[in-house]
PDB file of C-alpha atoms in Angstrom:
ATOM      1  CA  UNK A   1     126.182 175.130  95.223  1.00 57.00           C
ATOM      2  CA  UNK A   2     128.569 174.666  98.134  1.00 68.00           C
ATOM      3  CA  UNK A   3     132.100 175.978  98.055  1.00 63.00           C
ATOM      4  CA  UNK A   4     133.455 172.634  99.266  1.00 69.00           C
ATOM      5  CA  UNK A   5     132.093 170.872  96.170  1.00 76.00           C
ATOM      6  CA  UNK A   6     134.062 173.087  93.776  1.00 72.00           C
ATOM      7  CA  UNK A   7     137.365 171.876  92.337  1.00 79.00           C
ATOM      8  CA  UNK A   8     140.476 173.493  93.848  1.00 76.00           C
ATOM      9  CA  UNK A   9     141.120 175.757  90.851  1.00 78.00           C
ATOM     10  CA  UNK A  10     137.587 177.176  91.041  1.00 78.00           C
ATOM     11  CA  UNK A  11     137.977 177.724  94.800  1.00 77.00           C
ATOM     12  CA  UNK A  12     141.101 179.791  94.208  1.00 78.00           C
ATOM     13  CA  UNK A  13     139.303 181.816  91.541  1.00 77.00           C
ATOM     14  CA  UNK A  14     136.365 182.328  93.899  1.00 77.00           C
ATOM     15  CA  UNK A  15     138.739 183.456  96.660  1.00 78.00           C
ATOM     16  CA  UNK A  16     140.452 186.066  94.480  1.00 79.00           C
ATOM     17  CA  UNK A  17     137.108 187.270  93.139  1.00 78.00           C
ATOM     18  CA  UNK A  18     135.941 187.721  96.729  1.00 81.00           C
ATOM     19  CA  UNK A  19     139.129 189.618  97.578  1.00 80.00           C
ATOM     20  CA  UNK A  20     138.614 191.887  94.576  1.00 79.00           C
ATOM     21  CA  UNK A  21     135.002 192.613  95.508  1.00 80.00           C
ATOM     22  CA  UNK A  22     135.953 193.304  99.136  1.00 82.00           C
ATOM     23  CA  UNK A  23     138.712 195.687  98.029  1.00 82.00           C
ATOM     24  CA  UNK A  24     136.353 197.562  95.716  1.00 79.00           C
ATOM     25  CA  UNK A  25     133.801 197.877  98.514  1.00 80.00           C
ATOM     26  CA  UNK A  26     136.425 199.189 100.971  1.00 79.00           C
ATOM     27  CA  UNK A  27     137.709 201.758  98.487  1.00 79.00           C
ATOM     28  CA  UNK A  28     134.138 202.846  97.700  1.00 78.00           C
ATOM     29  CA  UNK A  29     133.330 203.282 101.380  1.00 77.00           C
ATOM     30  CA  UNK A  30     136.536 205.264 101.875  1.00 78.00           C
ATOM     31  CA  UNK A  31     135.556 207.489  98.947  1.00 76.00           C
ATOM     32  CA  UNK A  32     132.117 208.137 100.428  1.00 74.00           C
ATOM     33  CA  UNK A  33     133.649 208.978 103.805  1.00 76.00           C
ATOM     34  CA  UNK A  34     136.184 211.293 102.201  1.00 75.00           C
ATOM     35  CA  UNK A  35     133.456 213.010 100.196  1.00 75.00           C
ATOM     36  CA  UNK A  36     131.357 213.503 103.330  1.00 73.00           C
ATOM     37  CA  UNK A  37     134.340 214.842 105.281  1.00 71.00           C
ATOM     38  CA  UNK A  38     135.287 217.188 102.462  1.00 68.00           C
ATOM     39  CA  UNK A  39     131.754 218.556 102.143  1.00 69.00           C
ATOM     40  CA  UNK A  40     131.543 219.249 105.887  1.00 66.00           C
ATOM     41  CA  UNK A  41     134.744 221.284 105.901  1.00 59.00           C
ATOM     42  CA  UNK A  42     133.687 223.890 103.345  1.00 55.00           C
ATOM     43  CA  UNK A  43     134.887 226.916 105.306  1.00 52.00           C
ATOM     44  CA  UNK A  44     136.874 229.784 103.804  1.00 43.00           C
ATOM     45  CA  UNK A  45     140.245 228.896 105.305  1.00 48.00           C
ATOM     46  CA  UNK A  46     140.208 225.292 104.087  1.00 52.00           C
ATOM     47  CA  UNK A  47     142.322 224.924 100.978  1.00 58.00           C
ATOM     48  CA  UNK A  48     142.431 222.142  98.447  1.00 60.00           C
ATOM     49  CA  UNK A  49     145.540 220.713 100.112  1.00 62.00           C
ATOM     50  CA  UNK A  50     143.577 220.184 103.324  1.00 68.00           C
ATOM     51  CA  UNK A  51     140.942 218.154 101.508  1.00 76.00           C
ATOM     52  CA  UNK A  52     143.695 216.201  99.773  1.00 80.00           C
ATOM     53  CA  UNK A  53     145.258 215.484 103.155  1.00 82.00           C
ATOM     54  CA  UNK A  54     141.942 214.226 104.488  1.00 84.00           C
ATOM     55  CA  UNK A  55     141.408 212.007 101.475  1.00 85.00           C
ATOM     56  CA  UNK A  56     144.928 210.583 101.703  1.00 87.00           C
ATOM     57  CA  UNK A  57     144.480 209.807 105.398  1.00 87.00           C
ATOM     58  CA  UNK A  58     141.167 208.043 104.739  1.00 87.00           C
ATOM     59  CA  UNK A  59     142.571 206.109 101.789  1.00 88.00           C
ATOM     60  CA  UNK A  60     145.669 205.146 103.784  1.00 89.00           C
ATOM     61  CA  UNK A  61     143.608 203.815 106.658  1.00 89.00           C
ATOM     62  CA  UNK A  62     141.414 201.796 104.278  1.00 89.00           C
ATOM     63  CA  UNK A  63     144.471 200.345 102.565  1.00 90.00           C
ATOM     64  CA  UNK A  64     146.101 199.537 105.917  1.00 90.00           C
ATOM     65  CA  UNK A  65     143.116 197.460 106.996  1.00 90.00           C
ATOM     66  CA  UNK A  66     142.497 195.871 103.602  1.00 90.00           C
ATOM     67  CA  UNK A  67     146.009 194.898 102.647  1.00 91.00           C
ATOM     68  CA  UNK A  68     146.974 193.703 106.127  1.00 91.00           C
ATOM     69  CA  UNK A  69     143.795 191.637 106.295  1.00 90.00           C
ATOM     70  CA  UNK A  70     144.490 190.041 102.929  1.00 90.00           C
ATOM     71  CA  UNK A  71     148.122 189.368 103.843  1.00 91.00           C
ATOM     72  CA  UNK A  72     147.169 187.872 107.203  1.00 91.00           C
ATOM     73  CA  UNK A  73     144.535 185.669 105.599  1.00 90.00           C
ATOM     74  CA  UNK A  74     146.963 184.401 102.975  1.00 90.00           C
ATOM     75  CA  UNK A  75     149.696 183.738 105.546  1.00 90.00           C
ATOM     76  CA  UNK A  76     147.242 182.041 107.867  1.00 89.00           C
ATOM     77  CA  UNK A  77     145.958 179.803 105.082  1.00 88.00           C
ATOM     78  CA  UNK A  78     149.462 178.663 104.185  1.00 88.00           C
ATOM     79  CA  UNK A  79     150.961 178.333 107.661  1.00 89.00           C
ATOM     80  CA  UNK A  80     147.761 177.088 109.298  1.00 87.00           C
ATOM     81  CA  UNK A  81     147.501 174.067 107.046  1.00 87.00           C
ATOM     82  CA  UNK A  82     151.196 173.330 107.547  1.00 88.00           C
ATOM     83  CA  UNK A  83     150.796 173.679 111.315  1.00 88.00           C
ATOM     84  CA  UNK A  84     147.884 171.233 111.353  1.00 88.00           C
ATOM     85  CA  UNK A  85     149.901 168.768 109.280  1.00 88.00           C
ATOM     86  CA  UNK A  86     152.839 169.083 111.679  1.00 89.00           C
ATOM     87  CA  UNK A  87     150.558 168.596 114.679  1.00 88.00           C
ATOM     88  CA  UNK A  88     149.110 165.450 113.144  1.00 89.00           C
ATOM     89  CA  UNK A  89     152.587 163.959 112.827  1.00 92.00           C
ATOM     90  CA  UNK A  90     154.194 165.333 116.001  1.00 91.00           C
ATOM     91  CA  UNK A  91     151.869 166.576 118.764  1.00 88.00           C
ATOM     92  CA  UNK A  92     154.815 168.088 120.656  1.00 91.00           C
ATOM     93  CA  UNK A  93     155.104 170.832 118.015  1.00 88.00           C
ATOM     94  CA  UNK A  94     151.923 172.483 119.306  1.00 89.00           C
ATOM     95  CA  UNK A  95     153.609 175.572 120.753  1.00 90.00           C
ATOM     96  CA  UNK A  96     155.627 176.270 117.611  1.00 88.00           C
ATOM     97  CA  UNK A  97     152.548 175.880 115.425  1.00 88.00           C
ATOM     98  CA  UNK A  98     150.492 178.068 117.759  1.00 89.00           C
ATOM     99  CA  UNK A  99     153.188 180.747 117.719  1.00 91.00           C
ATOM    100  CA  UNK A 100     153.360 180.854 113.922  1.00 89.00           C
ATOM    101  CA  UNK A 101     149.580 181.093 113.563  1.00 88.00           C
ATOM    102  CA  UNK A 102     149.409 183.799 116.237  1.00 90.00           C
ATOM    103  CA  UNK A 103     152.056 185.884 114.489  1.00 90.00           C
ATOM    104  CA  UNK A 104     150.082 185.650 111.249  1.00 88.00           C
ATOM    105  CA  UNK A 105     146.977 186.944 113.002  1.00 89.00           C
ATOM    106  CA  UNK A 106     148.983 189.763 114.575  1.00 91.00           C
ATOM    107  CA  UNK A 107     149.587 191.267 111.123  1.00 91.00           C
ATOM    108  CA  UNK A 108     145.860 191.996 110.773  1.00 90.00           C
ATOM    109  CA  UNK A 109     145.732 193.511 114.251  1.00 92.00           C
ATOM    110  CA  UNK A 110     148.715 195.754 113.482  1.00 93.00           C
ATOM    111  CA  UNK A 111     146.980 196.928 110.311  1.00 90.00           C
ATOM    112  CA  UNK A 112     143.846 197.741 112.290  1.00 91.00           C
ATOM    113  CA  UNK A 113     145.852 199.707 114.873  1.00 93.00           C
ATOM    114  CA  UNK A 114     147.617 201.713 112.161  1.00 92.00           C
ATOM    115  CA  UNK A 115     144.274 202.398 110.460  1.00 90.00           C
ATOM    116  CA  UNK A 116     142.758 203.677 113.710  1.00 91.00           C
ATOM    117  CA  UNK A 117     145.775 205.921 114.314  1.00 91.00           C
ATOM    118  CA  UNK A 118     145.461 207.341 110.805  1.00 89.00           C
ATOM    119  CA  UNK A 119     141.703 207.747 111.176  1.00 87.00           C
ATOM    120  CA  UNK A 120     142.148 209.739 114.400  1.00 89.00           C
ATOM    121  CA  UNK A 121     144.336 212.253 112.543  1.00 86.00           C
ATOM    122  CA  UNK A 122     141.450 213.205 110.227  1.00 81.00           C
ATOM    123  CA  UNK A 123     140.080 216.564 111.395  1.00 79.00           C
ATOM    124  CA  UNK A 124     136.439 216.590 112.433  1.00 68.00           C
TER     125      UNK A 124
END
């Protein structure tokens, strides 16, 4: 069954189901990474607050990537279709449409940069 043959309501349901599954997978991977990092730092001077800090940093970086990716995808879906419609009517609006779509994609890149900065703060 192809996605393009589904009615629009089913496509929206499929999209949100995919988003939910992707979010669960990202949180699970972050949990595994946090568990591995916490088990490696089992020295005497490490307190429970240090492991909580590590887990919060890992969870924050996962949320930064996930939520910014979802937001950028949603914004790109809405503004991209509007930009294509505007270009079909007036070809001289190319730069404005390109600028709007580029700014939507920048949100995902900013989320990735923030996630990398948070990830680098996790002690080895």
